[in-house]
């Protein structure tokens, strides 16, 4: 299991214990964490699952592939170093302690 901390744009934190194999997006969606919209359901076709990876974790995650990189161009306020699509990151035990922040554009109304 891996403890993942999701931080909403307003600072609300959600620490969720997740089984390996799910994606970061599914972990948020299945636990009612606001701030990850995921309109396309994980097909890498919407960019509404955009998150900013905590600086200390950027190098520890699998690299961005071409499809994710293309879709990140449509994300709101992307950060070239920190932005990822949470539906493209599969959780592993090694991600225990991972921290991600959600952008303002995905703030729940
Ligand atoms: S859920 Fe649509 S790109 Fe991730």
XYZ file of C-alpha atoms and ligand atoms in Angstrom:
113
model
C 0.000 0.000 0.000
C 1.054 3.590 -0.527
C -0.045 6.716 1.309
C -0.714 9.437 -1.234
C -1.361 13.038 -0.192
C -3.645 15.024 -2.479
C -3.747 18.770 -1.804
C -6.635 20.776 -3.207
C -5.949 24.258 -4.527
C -7.378 25.783 -1.336
C -4.963 23.757 0.777
C -7.297 20.970 1.903
C -5.253 17.793 2.271
C -6.432 14.236 1.748
C -4.137 11.380 2.733
C -5.355 8.199 1.062
C -3.907 4.722 1.455
C -3.996 3.089 -1.984
C -3.264 -0.335 -3.362
C -0.654 -0.590 -6.125
C -2.070 -0.904 -9.619
C -4.604 1.898 -9.450
C -3.781 5.216 -11.017
C -3.431 8.434 -9.061
C -6.622 9.632 -10.751
C -8.573 6.506 -9.742
C -7.315 6.829 -6.180
C -8.748 10.339 -5.952
C -11.986 9.542 -7.769
C -12.713 6.396 -5.744
C -12.198 8.277 -2.480
C -14.194 11.388 -3.388
C -11.185 13.672 -3.410
C -12.200 16.919 -5.087
C -9.934 18.615 -7.583
C -9.356 15.816 -10.091
C -12.151 15.975 -12.651
C -11.049 13.232 -15.074
C -13.674 13.895 -17.750
C -12.353 11.213 -20.113
C -12.188 8.510 -17.468
C -8.469 7.934 -17.799
C -8.067 7.739 -21.574
C -5.433 10.507 -21.677
C -7.813 12.632 -23.722
C -8.951 15.530 -21.529
C -6.195 16.843 -19.216
C -8.698 17.489 -16.397
C -6.803 15.092 -14.138
C -3.846 17.480 -14.148
C -1.759 17.569 -10.969
C 1.480 19.193 -9.878
C 3.911 16.674 -8.468
C 5.754 17.721 -5.318
C 9.242 18.834 -6.306
C 10.895 16.092 -4.256
C 9.034 13.392 -6.196
C 9.450 14.530 -9.795
C 12.533 12.419 -10.511
C 11.159 9.325 -8.759
C 8.145 8.843 -11.023
C 8.098 7.095 -14.402
C 8.836 9.562 -17.206
C 6.148 11.321 -19.224
C 5.431 9.544 -22.504
C 4.619 11.276 -25.764
C 0.837 10.925 -25.473
C 0.794 12.413 -21.982
C 3.153 15.198 -23.051
C 0.869 16.127 -25.954
C -2.208 16.194 -23.728
C -0.448 18.243 -21.042
C -0.298 21.074 -23.561
C -4.055 21.428 -23.088
C -3.852 21.524 -19.293
C -4.601 24.780 -17.523
C -1.430 26.526 -16.309
C 0.934 23.620 -16.928
C 4.321 23.615 -15.247
C 6.972 22.124 -17.519
C 8.687 20.386 -14.606
C 5.877 19.511 -12.178
C 2.770 18.859 -14.274
C 1.517 15.329 -14.873
C -1.747 13.690 -15.807
C -2.780 11.659 -12.791
C -4.515 9.019 -14.941
C -1.158 8.108 -16.458
C 0.628 7.329 -13.195
C 0.126 3.843 -11.790
C 0.666 3.616 -8.074
C 3.454 1.400 -6.767
C 4.645 0.646 -3.237
C 7.613 2.909 -3.963
C 5.246 5.881 -4.195
C 4.445 5.742 -0.483
C 4.556 9.370 0.695
C 3.902 10.931 -2.727
C 2.389 14.428 -2.617
C 0.416 15.984 -5.482
C -1.366 19.324 -5.730
C -4.347 20.131 -7.850
C -4.627 23.268 -10.009
C -7.133 26.043 -9.369
C -9.002 25.282 -12.595
C -10.122 21.938 -11.156
C -11.483 23.429 -7.962
C -14.973 22.118 -7.207
C -17.681 24.735 -7.754
S -8.620 11.528 -17.048
Fe -8.619 12.508 -18.960
S -6.518 12.823 -19.386
Fe -6.533 11.874 -17.442
